[in-house]
Tab-separated table of C-alpha atoms in Angstrom:
chain	number	residue	atom	x	y	z
A	1468	UNK	CA	-0.166	-0.107	0.310
A	1469	UNK	CA	1.223	3.563	-1.123
A	1470	UNK	CA	1.840	5.124	2.097
A	1471	UNK	CA	3.916	8.439	4.434
A	1472	UNK	CA	4.507	6.556	7.746
A	1473	UNK	CA	5.465	9.241	10.763
A	1474	UNK	CA	6.410	8.055	13.969
A	1475	UNK	CA	5.530	8.895	16.492
A	1476	UNK	CA	2.218	9.829	16.198
A	1477	UNK	CA	2.667	11.766	19.850
A	1478	UNK	CA	5.517	12.543	22.814
A	1479	UNK	CA	4.878	14.165	25.066
A	1480	UNK	CA	7.830	15.988	26.306
A	1481	UNK	CA	10.731	18.525	27.736
A	1482	UNK	CA	12.003	21.464	26.500
A	1483	UNK	CA	15.662	21.718	25.502
A	1484	UNK	CA	15.390	17.530	25.141
A	1485	UNK	CA	16.360	16.601	21.190
A	1486	UNK	CA	13.845	14.138	19.160
A	1487	UNK	CA	13.459	13.323	16.660
A	1488	UNK	CA	10.489	12.732	14.333
A	1489	UNK	CA	10.689	10.396	10.949
A	1490	UNK	CA	9.337	10.346	8.168
A	1491	UNK	CA	9.429	7.423	5.445
A	1492	UNK	CA	7.371	7.135	1.965
A	1493	UNK	CA	7.727	3.755	-0.012
A	1494	UNK	CA	6.202	5.542	-3.546
A	1495	UNK	CA	9.510	6.986	-4.716
A	1496	UNK	CA	8.971	9.962	-4.227
A	1497	UNK	CA	11.451	12.375	-5.281
A	1498	UNK	CA	9.587	15.311	-3.500
A	1499	UNK	CA	9.108	15.490	0.704
A	1500	UNK	CA	7.754	17.745	3.027
A	1501	UNK	CA	7.466	19.205	6.847
A	1502	UNK	CA	4.128	21.116	7.477
A	1503	UNK	CA	3.057	22.075	10.963
A	1504	UNK	CA	-0.352	22.414	11.601
A	1505	UNK	CA	-1.976	25.167	13.865
A	1506	UNK	CA	-5.078	26.060	14.767
A	1507	UNK	CA	-7.296	29.475	12.571
A	1508	UNK	CA	-2.980	28.872	10.650
A	1509	UNK	CA	-3.680	26.204	8.874
A	1510	UNK	CA	-0.726	24.059	7.195
A	1511	UNK	CA	2.950	26.037	7.174
A	1512	UNK	CA	5.177	24.688	5.831
A	1513	UNK	CA	8.587	24.486	7.763
A	1514	UNK	CA	10.927	22.260	5.099
A	1515	UNK	CA	11.169	20.867	2.527
A	1516	UNK	CA	13.161	18.091	-0.385
A	1517	UNK	CA	13.500	18.563	-4.570
A	1518	UNK	CA	15.433	15.367	-3.788
A	1519	UNK	CA	18.354	13.757	-2.117
A	1520	UNK	CA	20.603	15.732	-0.446
A	1521	UNK	CA	18.695	18.569	-1.797
A	1522	UNK	CA	16.429	21.074	0.884
A	1523	UNK	CA	15.251	24.376	1.688
A	1524	UNK	CA	13.826	25.937	3.697
A	1525	UNK	CA	9.527	26.692	3.981
A	1526	UNK	CA	7.917	29.985	5.544
A	1527	UNK	CA	8.410	28.368	9.367
A	1528	UNK	CA	12.246	27.185	9.360
A	1529	UNK	CA	13.390	28.170	13.330
A	1530	UNK	CA	14.279	25.860	15.044
A	1531	UNK	CA	14.172	22.823	12.990
A	1532	UNK	CA	16.470	20.711	10.886
A	1533	UNK	CA	16.085	18.357	8.031
A	1534	UNK	CA	17.973	15.891	6.127
A	1535	UNK	CA	17.600	13.587	2.957
A	1536	UNK	CA	20.054	11.095	2.753
A	1537	UNK	CA	17.671	8.492	0.709
A	1538	UNK	CA	15.449	9.331	-0.999
A	1539	UNK	CA	12.637	7.236	1.481
A	1540	UNK	CA	12.737	9.015	4.429
A	1541	UNK	CA	13.438	12.648	5.635
A	1542	UNK	CA	13.563	13.460	9.435
A	1543	UNK	CA	12.640	16.018	11.132
A	1544	UNK	CA	15.260	17.424	14.022
A	1545	UNK	CA	14.987	19.691	16.815
A	1546	UNK	CA	17.668	20.505	18.140
A	1547	UNK	CA	16.807	21.937	21.350
A	1548	UNK	CA	12.675	22.139	21.312
A	1549	UNK	CA	11.082	24.299	22.875
A	1550	UNK	CA	7.279	25.481	24.012
A	1551	UNK	CA	6.081	27.116	20.864
A	1552	UNK	CA	6.886	24.120	18.756
A	1553	UNK	CA	4.638	22.363	20.792
A	1554	UNK	CA	2.401	21.275	17.205
A	1555	UNK	CA	0.607	18.596	15.188
A	1556	UNK	CA	3.044	18.157	12.359
A	1557	UNK	CA	2.707	16.470	8.599
A	1558	UNK	CA	4.745	14.819	6.096
A	1559	UNK	CA	4.160	14.453	3.101
A	1560	UNK	CA	5.691	13.906	-0.581
A	1561	UNK	CA	4.991	14.277	-4.463
A	1562	UNK	CA	6.059	12.198	-7.698
A	1563	UNK	CA	8.396	14.413	-10.045
A	1564	UNK	CA	9.029	18.566	-9.370
A	1565	UNK	CA	6.497	21.316	-10.745
A	1566	UNK	CA	3.528	22.523	-8.663
A	1567	UNK	CA	0.434	20.569	-10.390
A	1568	UNK	CA	1.866	17.804	-8.496
A	1569	UNK	CA	-1.145	16.696	-5.239
A	1570	UNK	CA	0.726	15.654	-2.312
A	1571	UNK	CA	0.106	12.943	-0.100
A	1572	UNK	CA	0.260	13.240	3.516
A	1573	UNK	CA	1.408	11.025	6.459
A	1574	UNK	CA	-0.894	10.292	9.743
A	1575	UNK	CA	0.159	13.870	11.586
A	1576	UNK	CA	2.722	13.324	14.989
A	1577	UNK	CA	1.270	15.376	18.101
A	1578	UNK	CA	4.445	17.343	20.081
A	1579	UNK	CA	4.087	18.628	22.882
A	1580	UNK	CA	6.494	19.906	24.638
A	1581	UNK	CA	6.651	21.381	28.308
B	901	UNK	CA	2.082	38.529	-1.324
B	902	UNK	CA	-0.155	35.631	-2.460
B	903	UNK	CA	-2.649	34.144	0.113
B	904	UNK	CA	-5.726	31.685	0.280
B	905	UNK	CA	-8.702	32.340	2.583
B	906	UNK	CA	-11.149	30.820	3.752
B	907	UNK	CA	-14.026	32.191	4.129
B	908	UNK	CA	-15.400	29.917	6.968
B	909	UNK	CA	-13.947	28.622	9.644
B	910	UNK	CA	-17.357	26.709	10.195
B	911	UNK	CA	-20.061	24.908	8.878
B	912	UNK	CA	-22.520	23.511	10.877
B	913	UNK	CA	-24.787	21.595	8.311
B	914	UNK	CA	-27.988	18.525	8.595
B	915	UNK	CA	-27.583	15.217	6.890
B	916	UNK	CA	-27.831	15.171	3.109
B	917	UNK	CA	-28.449	19.071	2.994
B	918	UNK	CA	-25.896	21.260	0.184
B	919	UNK	CA	-22.909	22.805	1.895
B	920	UNK	CA	-20.246	25.023	0.132
B	921	UNK	CA	-17.000	25.467	1.000
B	922	UNK	CA	-15.624	29.358	-0.012
B	923	UNK	CA	-11.973	29.535	-1.291
B	924	UNK	CA	-10.840	33.253	-2.541
B	925	UNK	CA	-6.551	33.235	-3.017
B	926	UNK	CA	-4.615	36.530	-4.351
B	927	UNK	CA	-2.666	36.237	-7.117
B	928	UNK	CA	-0.966	37.961	-10.152
B	929	UNK	CA	0.589	34.920	-11.373
B	930	UNK	CA	-1.338	31.533	-12.860
B	931	UNK	CA	-2.122	28.880	-10.076
B	932	UNK	CA	-3.158	25.163	-9.688
B	933	UNK	CA	-5.512	24.565	-6.821
B	934	UNK	CA	-6.207	21.712	-4.208
B	935	UNK	CA	-8.416	20.953	-1.991
B	936	UNK	CA	-7.875	18.688	0.919
B	937	UNK	CA	-10.211	16.551	3.863
B	938	UNK	CA	-8.734	15.602	6.673
B	939	UNK	CA	-10.557	13.300	8.836
B	940	UNK	CA	-10.324	13.369	13.293
B	941	UNK	CA	-7.151	12.455	14.067
B	942	UNK	CA	-5.530	11.474	10.075
B	943	UNK	CA	-3.699	12.934	7.954
B	944	UNK	CA	-4.525	15.445	4.752
B	945	UNK	CA	-6.381	13.497	1.691
B	946	UNK	CA	-6.473	15.011	-2.113
B	947	UNK	CA	-10.854	15.487	-2.775
B	948	UNK	CA	-9.578	17.660	-5.861
B	949	UNK	CA	-7.502	19.235	-7.560
B	950	UNK	CA	-7.575	21.959	-10.928
B	951	UNK	CA	-4.885	22.470	-12.838
B	952	UNK	CA	-5.894	23.547	-16.351
B	953	UNK	CA	-9.322	23.008	-18.771
B	954	UNK	CA	-12.799	22.586	-17.770
B	955	UNK	CA	-13.441	25.748	-14.633
B	956	UNK	CA	-15.910	22.469	-12.675
B	957	UNK	CA	-13.863	19.555	-11.248
B	958	UNK	CA	-15.166	16.431	-9.797
B	959	UNK	CA	-13.532	14.634	-6.778
B	960	UNK	CA	-14.744	12.039	-4.645
B	961	UNK	CA	-17.217	11.120	-2.107
B	962	UNK	CA	-19.549	12.841	-4.180
B	963	UNK	CA	-17.496	16.624	-3.866
B	964	UNK	CA	-17.074	18.932	-6.826
B	965	UNK	CA	-15.651	22.649	-7.616
B	966	UNK	CA	-15.810	25.456	-9.386
B	967	UNK	CA	-12.520	27.710	-10.229
B	968	UNK	CA	-13.641	31.317	-11.702
B	969	UNK	CA	-10.443	33.080	-12.823
B	970	UNK	CA	-12.520	36.697	-12.665
B	971	UNK	CA	-13.037	36.039	-8.515
B	972	UNK	CA	-9.938	33.572	-7.922
B	973	UNK	CA	-11.752	31.188	-6.054
B	974	UNK	CA	-12.455	27.746	-5.925
B	975	UNK	CA	-15.356	26.931	-3.550
B	976	UNK	CA	-16.473	23.396	-2.567
B	977	UNK	CA	-19.635	22.497	-2.994
B	978	UNK	CA	-21.729	18.694	-1.909
B	979	UNK	CA	-24.795	18.764	-2.870
B	980	UNK	CA	-26.150	16.369	-0.218
B	981	UNK	CA	-23.647	15.725	2.634
B	982	UNK	CA	-23.598	12.392	5.295
B	983	UNK	CA	-22.490	12.257	8.513
B	984	UNK	CA	-19.661	10.837	6.741
B	985	UNK	CA	-18.133	14.144	5.667
B	986	UNK	CA	-17.822	16.355	9.307
B	987	UNK	CA	-14.088	16.954	8.961
B	988	UNK	CA	-11.943	19.787	8.191
B	989	UNK	CA	-11.555	20.854	4.766
B	990	UNK	CA	-8.467	22.569	4.026
B	991	UNK	CA	-8.277	24.831	-0.411
B	992	UNK	CA	-4.631	24.680	-0.787
B	993	UNK	CA	-2.791	26.743	-4.019
B	994	UNK	CA	-0.067	26.188	-6.462
B	995	UNK	CA	1.383	29.003	-7.122
B	996	UNK	CA	3.213	28.731	-10.423
B	997	UNK	CA	6.654	31.124	-10.504
B	998	UNK	CA	7.539	28.752	-6.665
B	999	UNK	CA	7.231	25.091	-7.732
B	1000	UNK	CA	7.578	23.593	-4.448
B	1001	UNK	CA	4.894	25.900	-2.619
B	1002	UNK	CA	1.834	24.836	-1.095
B	1003	UNK	CA	0.046	27.413	0.663
B	1004	UNK	CA	-3.137	26.195	2.877
B	1005	UNK	CA	-5.997	28.645	3.416
B	1006	UNK	CA	-6.384	28.133	7.929
B	1007	UNK	CA	-9.280	25.606	7.132
B	1008	UNK	CA	-12.939	25.115	7.860
B	1009	UNK	CA	-14.335	22.933	9.780
B	1010	UNK	CA	-17.641	21.018	8.326
B	1011	UNK	CA	-20.140	19.364	10.804
B	1012	UNK	CA	-22.805	17.493	9.375
B	1013	UNK	CA	-25.433	16.550	11.984
B	1014	UNK	CA	-28.310	14.292	11.618
């Protein structure tokens, strides 16, 4: 089954404790992206990757890091999490490059930073 | 600057009644348009998309949307809703000068009551 898999689905942690949210897709998609969803703000892009070893900042990259060492994986790293990063996070992927490609989303990761 | 506005944050509707969700965008360049649905505790799922051609687009689950270039709108409709249509709906716009950025509206929560 074609899917985007995120782990963990839920995480409660404390300020300053490094964490990684993994994202993996099995569709051989070139493009991957991370979003955060906050009430009343919709989804905002954090980082995206057009292919292996190619990443770029989205609208809200501060406090986050990503890497793309393999085509299928695109982990999101919070080096020193803070309470304002409490949010619902989504990973997405799409085939090829271009504005006309719909994105496939994971089921989300709910992070609570205390 | 480009933006996406969903005009209603909450839409309560009775089962078997019609529903319309409004979406407007601002852009001086060509766009691709998408509607996504998010069921509780799930990721986003593509409902439909407008890339070119006919301005009336049909999607899954009986939804359709109409692209109006002069009014820069892309409203979503369904003639008769079911309880299972209770979800959050997001309008998203991709701007042709920035292939990798998908801008989302704030979302509309549809609650279908018996």
